[in-house]
PDB file of C-alpha atoms and ligand atoms in Angstrom:
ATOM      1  CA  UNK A  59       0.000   0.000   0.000  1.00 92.00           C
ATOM      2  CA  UNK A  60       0.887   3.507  -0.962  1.00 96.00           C
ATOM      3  CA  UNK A  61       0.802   5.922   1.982  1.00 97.00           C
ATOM      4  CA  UNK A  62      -1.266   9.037   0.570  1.00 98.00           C
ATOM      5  CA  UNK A  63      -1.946  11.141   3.658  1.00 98.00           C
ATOM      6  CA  UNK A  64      -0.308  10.939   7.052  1.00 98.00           C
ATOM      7  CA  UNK A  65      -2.285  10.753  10.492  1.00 98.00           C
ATOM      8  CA  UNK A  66      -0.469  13.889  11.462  1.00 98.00           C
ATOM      9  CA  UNK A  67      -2.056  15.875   8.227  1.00 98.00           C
ATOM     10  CA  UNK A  68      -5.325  14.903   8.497  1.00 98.00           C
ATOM     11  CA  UNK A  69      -5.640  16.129  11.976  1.00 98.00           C
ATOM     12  CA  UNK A  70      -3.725  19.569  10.920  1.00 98.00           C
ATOM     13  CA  UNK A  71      -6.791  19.909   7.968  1.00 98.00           C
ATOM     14  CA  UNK A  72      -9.753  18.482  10.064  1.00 98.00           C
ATOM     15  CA  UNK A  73      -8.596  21.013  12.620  1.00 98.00           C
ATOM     16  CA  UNK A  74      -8.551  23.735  10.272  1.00 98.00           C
ATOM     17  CA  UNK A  75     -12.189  22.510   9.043  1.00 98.00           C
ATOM     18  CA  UNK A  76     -13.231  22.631  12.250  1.00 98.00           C
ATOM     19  CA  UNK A  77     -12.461  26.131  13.372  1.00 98.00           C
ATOM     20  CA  UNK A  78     -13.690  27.304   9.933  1.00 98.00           C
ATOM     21  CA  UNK A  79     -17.421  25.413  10.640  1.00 98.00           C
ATOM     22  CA  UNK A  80     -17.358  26.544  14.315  1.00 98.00           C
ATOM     23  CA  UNK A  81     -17.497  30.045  12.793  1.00 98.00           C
ATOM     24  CA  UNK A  82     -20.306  29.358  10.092  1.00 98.00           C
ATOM     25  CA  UNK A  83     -22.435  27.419  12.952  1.00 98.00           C
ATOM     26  CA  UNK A  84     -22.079  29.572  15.852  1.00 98.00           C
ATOM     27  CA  UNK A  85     -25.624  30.030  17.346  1.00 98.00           C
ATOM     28  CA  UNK A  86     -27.253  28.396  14.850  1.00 98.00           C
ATOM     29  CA  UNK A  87     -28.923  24.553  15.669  1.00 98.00           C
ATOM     30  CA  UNK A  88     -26.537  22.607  14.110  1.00 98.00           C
ATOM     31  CA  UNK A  89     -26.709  18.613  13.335  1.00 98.00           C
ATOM     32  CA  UNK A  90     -23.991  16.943  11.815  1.00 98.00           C
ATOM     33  CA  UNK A  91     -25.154  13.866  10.373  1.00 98.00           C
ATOM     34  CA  UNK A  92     -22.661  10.999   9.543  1.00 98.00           C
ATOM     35  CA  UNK A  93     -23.164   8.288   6.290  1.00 98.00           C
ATOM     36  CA  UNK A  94     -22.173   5.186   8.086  1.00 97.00           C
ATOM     37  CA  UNK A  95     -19.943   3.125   7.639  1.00 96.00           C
ATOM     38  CA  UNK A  96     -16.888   5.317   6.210  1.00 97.00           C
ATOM     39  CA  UNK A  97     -17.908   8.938   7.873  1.00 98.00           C
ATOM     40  CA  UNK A  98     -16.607   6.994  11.740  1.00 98.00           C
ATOM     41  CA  UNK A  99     -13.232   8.045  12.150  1.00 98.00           C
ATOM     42  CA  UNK A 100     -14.068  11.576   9.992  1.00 98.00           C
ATOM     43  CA  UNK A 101     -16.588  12.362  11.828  1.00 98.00           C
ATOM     44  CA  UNK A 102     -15.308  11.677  15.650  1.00 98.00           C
ATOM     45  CA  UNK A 103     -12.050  13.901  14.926  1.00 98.00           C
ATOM     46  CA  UNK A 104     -14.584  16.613  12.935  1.00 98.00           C
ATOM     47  CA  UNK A 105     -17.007  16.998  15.411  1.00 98.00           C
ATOM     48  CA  UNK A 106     -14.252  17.173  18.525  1.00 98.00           C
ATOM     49  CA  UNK A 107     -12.931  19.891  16.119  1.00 98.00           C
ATOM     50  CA  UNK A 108     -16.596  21.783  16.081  1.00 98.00           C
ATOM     51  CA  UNK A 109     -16.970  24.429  19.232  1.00 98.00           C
ATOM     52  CA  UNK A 110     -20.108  25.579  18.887  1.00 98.00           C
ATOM     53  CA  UNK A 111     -22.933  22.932  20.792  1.00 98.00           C
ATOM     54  CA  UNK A 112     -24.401  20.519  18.406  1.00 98.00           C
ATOM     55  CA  UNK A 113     -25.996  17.445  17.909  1.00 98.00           C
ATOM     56  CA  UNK A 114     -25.389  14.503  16.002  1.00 98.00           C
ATOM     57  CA  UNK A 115     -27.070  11.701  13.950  1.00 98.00           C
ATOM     58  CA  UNK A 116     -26.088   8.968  11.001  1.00 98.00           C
ATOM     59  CA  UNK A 117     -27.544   7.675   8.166  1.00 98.00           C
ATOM     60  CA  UNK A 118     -26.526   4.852   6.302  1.00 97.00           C
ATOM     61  CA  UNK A 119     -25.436   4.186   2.695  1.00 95.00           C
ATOM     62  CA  UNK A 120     -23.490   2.187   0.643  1.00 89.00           C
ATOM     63  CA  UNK A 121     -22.931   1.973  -2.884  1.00 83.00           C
ATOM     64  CA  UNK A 122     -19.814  -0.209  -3.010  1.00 64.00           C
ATOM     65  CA  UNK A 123     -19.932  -4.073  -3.334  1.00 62.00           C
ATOM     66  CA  UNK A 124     -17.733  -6.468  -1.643  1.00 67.00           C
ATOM     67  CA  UNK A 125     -14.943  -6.434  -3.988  1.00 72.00           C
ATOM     68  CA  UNK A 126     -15.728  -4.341  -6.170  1.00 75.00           C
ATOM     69  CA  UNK A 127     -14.235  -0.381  -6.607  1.00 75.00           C
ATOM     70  CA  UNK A 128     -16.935   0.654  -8.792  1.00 75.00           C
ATOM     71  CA  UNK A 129     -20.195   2.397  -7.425  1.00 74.00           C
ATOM     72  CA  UNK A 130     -23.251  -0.521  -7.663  1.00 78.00           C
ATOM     73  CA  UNK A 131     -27.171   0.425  -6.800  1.00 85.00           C
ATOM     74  CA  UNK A 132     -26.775   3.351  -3.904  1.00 91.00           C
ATOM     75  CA  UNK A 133     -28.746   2.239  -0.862  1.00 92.00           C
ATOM     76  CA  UNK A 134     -29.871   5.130   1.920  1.00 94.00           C
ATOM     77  CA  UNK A 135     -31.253   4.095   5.212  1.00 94.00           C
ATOM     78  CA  UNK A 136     -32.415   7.079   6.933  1.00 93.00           C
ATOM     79  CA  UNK A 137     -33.816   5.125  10.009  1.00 93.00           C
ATOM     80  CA  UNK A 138     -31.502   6.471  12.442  1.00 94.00           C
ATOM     81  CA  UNK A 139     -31.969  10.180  11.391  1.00 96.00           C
ATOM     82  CA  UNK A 140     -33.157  12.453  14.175  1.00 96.00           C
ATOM     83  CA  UNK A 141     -35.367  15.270  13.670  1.00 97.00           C
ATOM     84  CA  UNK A 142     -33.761  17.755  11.576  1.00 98.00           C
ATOM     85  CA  UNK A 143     -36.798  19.853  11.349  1.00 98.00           C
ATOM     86  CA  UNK A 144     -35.520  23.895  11.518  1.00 98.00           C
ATOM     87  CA  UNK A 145     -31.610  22.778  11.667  1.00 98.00           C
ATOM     88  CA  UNK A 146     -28.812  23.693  10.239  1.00 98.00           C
ATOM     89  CA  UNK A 147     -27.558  20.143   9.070  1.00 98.00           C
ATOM     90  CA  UNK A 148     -24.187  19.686   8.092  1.00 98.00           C
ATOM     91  CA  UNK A 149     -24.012  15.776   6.239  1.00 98.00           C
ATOM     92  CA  UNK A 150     -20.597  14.094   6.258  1.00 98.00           C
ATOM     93  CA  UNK A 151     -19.315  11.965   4.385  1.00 98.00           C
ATOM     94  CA  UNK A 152     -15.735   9.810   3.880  1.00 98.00           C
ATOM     95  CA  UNK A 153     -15.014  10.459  -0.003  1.00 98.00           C
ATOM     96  CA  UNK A 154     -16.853  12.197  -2.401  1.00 97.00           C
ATOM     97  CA  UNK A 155     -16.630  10.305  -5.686  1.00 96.00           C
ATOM     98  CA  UNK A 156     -19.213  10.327  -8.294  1.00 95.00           C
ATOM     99  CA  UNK A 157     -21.015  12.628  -6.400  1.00 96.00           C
ATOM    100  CA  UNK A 158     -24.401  10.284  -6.169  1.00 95.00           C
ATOM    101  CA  UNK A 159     -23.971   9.381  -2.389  1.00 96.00           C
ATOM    102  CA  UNK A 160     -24.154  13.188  -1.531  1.00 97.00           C
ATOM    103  CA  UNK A 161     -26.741  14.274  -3.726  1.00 97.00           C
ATOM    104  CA  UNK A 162     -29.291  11.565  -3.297  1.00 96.00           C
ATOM    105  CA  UNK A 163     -29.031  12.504   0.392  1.00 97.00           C
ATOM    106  CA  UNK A 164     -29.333  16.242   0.388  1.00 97.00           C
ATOM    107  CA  UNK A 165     -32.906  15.252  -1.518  1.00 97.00           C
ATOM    108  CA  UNK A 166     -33.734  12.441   0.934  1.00 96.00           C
ATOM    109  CA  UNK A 167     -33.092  15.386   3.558  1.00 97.00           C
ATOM    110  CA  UNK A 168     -34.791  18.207   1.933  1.00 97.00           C
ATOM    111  CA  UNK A 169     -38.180  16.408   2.741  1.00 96.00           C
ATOM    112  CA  UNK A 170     -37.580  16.257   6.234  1.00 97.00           C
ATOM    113  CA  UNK A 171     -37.358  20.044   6.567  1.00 98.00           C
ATOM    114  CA  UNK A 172     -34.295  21.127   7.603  1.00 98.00           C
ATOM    115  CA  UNK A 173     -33.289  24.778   7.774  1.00 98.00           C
ATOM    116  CA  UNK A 174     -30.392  24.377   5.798  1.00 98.00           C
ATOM    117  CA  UNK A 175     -28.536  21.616   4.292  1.00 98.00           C
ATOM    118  CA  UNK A 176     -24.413  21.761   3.587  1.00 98.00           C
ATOM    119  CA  UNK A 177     -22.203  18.300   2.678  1.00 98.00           C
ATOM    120  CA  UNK A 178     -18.337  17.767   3.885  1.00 98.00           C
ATOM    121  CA  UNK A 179     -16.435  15.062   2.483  1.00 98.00           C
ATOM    122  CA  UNK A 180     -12.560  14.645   4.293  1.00 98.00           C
ATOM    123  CA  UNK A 181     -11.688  13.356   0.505  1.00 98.00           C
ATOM    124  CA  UNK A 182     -12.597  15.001  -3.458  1.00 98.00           C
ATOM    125  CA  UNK A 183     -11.797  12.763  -5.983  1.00 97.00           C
ATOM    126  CA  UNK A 184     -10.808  14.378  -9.185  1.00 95.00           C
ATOM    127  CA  UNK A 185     -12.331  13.937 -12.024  1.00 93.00           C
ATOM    128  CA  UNK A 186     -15.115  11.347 -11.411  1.00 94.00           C
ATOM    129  CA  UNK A 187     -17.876  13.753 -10.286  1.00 94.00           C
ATOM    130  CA  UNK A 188     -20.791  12.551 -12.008  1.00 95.00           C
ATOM    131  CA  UNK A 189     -23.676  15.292 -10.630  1.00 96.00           C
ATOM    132  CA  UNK A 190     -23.207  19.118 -10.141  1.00 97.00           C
ATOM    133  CA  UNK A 191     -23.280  19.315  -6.907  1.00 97.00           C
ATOM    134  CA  UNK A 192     -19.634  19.323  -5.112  1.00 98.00           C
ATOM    135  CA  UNK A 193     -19.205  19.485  -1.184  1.00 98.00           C
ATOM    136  CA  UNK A 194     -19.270  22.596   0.662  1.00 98.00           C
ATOM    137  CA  UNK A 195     -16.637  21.332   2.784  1.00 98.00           C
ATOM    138  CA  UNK A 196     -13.240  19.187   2.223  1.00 98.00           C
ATOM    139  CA  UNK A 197     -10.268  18.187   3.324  1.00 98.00           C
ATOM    140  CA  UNK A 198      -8.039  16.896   0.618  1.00 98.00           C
ATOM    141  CA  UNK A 199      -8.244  17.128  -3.082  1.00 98.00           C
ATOM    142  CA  UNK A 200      -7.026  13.390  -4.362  1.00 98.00           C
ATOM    143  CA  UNK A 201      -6.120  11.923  -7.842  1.00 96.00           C
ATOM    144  CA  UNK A 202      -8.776   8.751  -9.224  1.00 95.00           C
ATOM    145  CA  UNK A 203      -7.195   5.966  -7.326  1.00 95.00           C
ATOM    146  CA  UNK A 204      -9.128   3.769  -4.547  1.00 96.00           C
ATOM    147  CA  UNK A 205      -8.021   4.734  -0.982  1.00 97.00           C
ATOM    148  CA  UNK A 206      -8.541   2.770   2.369  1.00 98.00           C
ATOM    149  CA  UNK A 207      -8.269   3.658   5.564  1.00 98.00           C
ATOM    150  CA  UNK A 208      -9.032   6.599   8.304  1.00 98.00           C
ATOM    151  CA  UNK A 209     -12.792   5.311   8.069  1.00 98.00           C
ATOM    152  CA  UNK A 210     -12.320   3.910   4.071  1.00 97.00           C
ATOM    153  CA  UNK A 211     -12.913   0.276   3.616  1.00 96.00           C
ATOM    154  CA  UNK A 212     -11.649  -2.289   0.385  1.00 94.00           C
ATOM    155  CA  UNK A 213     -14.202  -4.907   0.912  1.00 92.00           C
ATOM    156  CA  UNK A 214     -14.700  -4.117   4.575  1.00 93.00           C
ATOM    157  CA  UNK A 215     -11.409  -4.198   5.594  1.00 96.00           C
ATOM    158  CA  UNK A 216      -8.906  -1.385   6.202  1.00 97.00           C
ATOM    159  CA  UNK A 217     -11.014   1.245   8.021  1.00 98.00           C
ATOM    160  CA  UNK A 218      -9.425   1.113  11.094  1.00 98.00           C
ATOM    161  CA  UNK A 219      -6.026   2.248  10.006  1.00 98.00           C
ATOM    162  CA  UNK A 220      -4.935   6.344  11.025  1.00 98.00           C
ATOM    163  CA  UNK A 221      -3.739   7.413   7.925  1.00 98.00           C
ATOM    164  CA  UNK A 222      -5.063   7.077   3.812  1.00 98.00           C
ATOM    165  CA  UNK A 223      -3.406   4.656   1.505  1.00 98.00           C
ATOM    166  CA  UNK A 224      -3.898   3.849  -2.137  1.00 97.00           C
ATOM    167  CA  UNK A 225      -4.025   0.168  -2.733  1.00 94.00           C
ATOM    168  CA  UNK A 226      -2.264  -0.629  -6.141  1.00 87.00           C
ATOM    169  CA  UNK A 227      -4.370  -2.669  -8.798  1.00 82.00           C
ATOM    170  CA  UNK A 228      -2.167  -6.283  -7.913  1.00 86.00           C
ATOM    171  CA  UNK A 229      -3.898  -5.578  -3.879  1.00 84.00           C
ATOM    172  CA  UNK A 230      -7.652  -5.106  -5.538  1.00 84.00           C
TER     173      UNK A 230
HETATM  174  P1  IMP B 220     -20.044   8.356  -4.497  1.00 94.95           P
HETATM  175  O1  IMP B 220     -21.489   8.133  -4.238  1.00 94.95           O
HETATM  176  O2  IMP B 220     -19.597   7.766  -5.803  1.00 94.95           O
HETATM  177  O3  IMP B 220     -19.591   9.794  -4.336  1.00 94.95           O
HETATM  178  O4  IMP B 220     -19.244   7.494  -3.474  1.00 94.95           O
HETATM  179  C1  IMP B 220     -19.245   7.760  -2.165  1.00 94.95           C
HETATM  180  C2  IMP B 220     -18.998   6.486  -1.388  1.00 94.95           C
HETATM  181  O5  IMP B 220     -18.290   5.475  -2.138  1.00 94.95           O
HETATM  182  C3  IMP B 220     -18.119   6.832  -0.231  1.00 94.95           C
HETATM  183  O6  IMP B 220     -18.897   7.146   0.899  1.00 94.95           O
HETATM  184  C4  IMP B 220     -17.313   5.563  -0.033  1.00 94.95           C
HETATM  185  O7  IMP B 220     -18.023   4.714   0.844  1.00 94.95           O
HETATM  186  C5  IMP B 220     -17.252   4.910  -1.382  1.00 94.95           C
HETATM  187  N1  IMP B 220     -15.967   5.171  -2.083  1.00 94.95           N
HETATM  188  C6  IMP B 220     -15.741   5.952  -3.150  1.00 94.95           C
HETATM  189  N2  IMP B 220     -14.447   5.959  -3.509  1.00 94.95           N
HETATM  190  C7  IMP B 220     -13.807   5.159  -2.632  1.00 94.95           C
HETATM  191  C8  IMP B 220     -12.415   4.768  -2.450  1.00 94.95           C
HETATM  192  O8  IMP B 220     -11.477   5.185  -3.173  1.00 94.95           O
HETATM  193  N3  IMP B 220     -12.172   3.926  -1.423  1.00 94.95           N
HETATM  194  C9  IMP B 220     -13.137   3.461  -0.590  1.00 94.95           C
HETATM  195  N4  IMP B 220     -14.438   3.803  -0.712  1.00 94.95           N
HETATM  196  C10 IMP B 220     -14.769   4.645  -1.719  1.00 94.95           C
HETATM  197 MG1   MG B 221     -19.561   5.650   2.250  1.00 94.95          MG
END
């Protein structure tokens, strides 16, 4: 595995994110909402980062298969989402890739009436964007290779690791 971005860098940038949403949110009822699985280790360092009092939910997606690296049928599970009615919701996600993860759940969200919707994603993949929409928020611009790690998953394993790797085509 190719080590992308350190442990040490991603906590300088979520840090940086953090302070710079701490200022957008203050006194305003924010809830960040996580996509489950790959948001996990993103989201714990993001919202320690956050200053301002907020709350926090998940949702799940997935759009990934096994072994797979390309995008099957997305899935959304908003179950687990708590009311969002006249808050400021703030949707995070691992990667944002083609985009469809993202934009599928800004709609899903609209309906439950939210004051205002904004997506962060720690990683932008370039050049795979497949909507219009692009995240409010992110952390690292990256070039179109599959990454693991720091929440990521190939196949389910990997997420645990602190820092982002590429895994070469021989390791897929
Ligand atoms: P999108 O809907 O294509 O933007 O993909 C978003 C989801 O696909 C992310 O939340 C990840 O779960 C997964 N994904 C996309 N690219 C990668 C990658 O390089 N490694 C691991 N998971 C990825
Ligand atoms: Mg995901």
């Amino acid at each position: 595995m190719r080590r992308l971005i350190e442990h040490d860098a991603i906590e300088q940038r979520v840090s940086e994110l953090g302070a710079e949403l701490s200022e957008i949110y203050r006194g305003k009822d924010l809830t960040v909402v996580g996509v489950l699985t790959g948001c996990m280790l993103f989201m714990a360092d993001l919202v320690r980062a956050i200053d301002v009092p907020h709350r926090i939910g998940v949702v799940h997606a997935s759009s990934y298969r096994g072994r797979s690296t390309r995008p099957g049928e997305l899935a959304l599970d908003t179950q687990l989402l708590p009311d969002i009615r006249g808050r400021d919701v703030l949707i995070v996600d691992d990667i944002f890739d083609t985009g469809n993860t993202l934009s599928h759940l800004v709609e899903a969200l609209q309906s439950a009436g939210p004051n205002s919707i904004r997506t962060a994603a720690l990683l932008l993949k370039e050049g795979r964007a497949e909507v219009e929409m692009r995240p409010d928020f992110s952390g690292f611009t990256i070039p179109d290779v599959f990454v693991v790690g720091y929440g990521l998953d190939y196949n389910d394993d990997y997420r645990h690791l602190p820092f982002i790797g590429a895994l070469d085509e021989s390791e897929l």
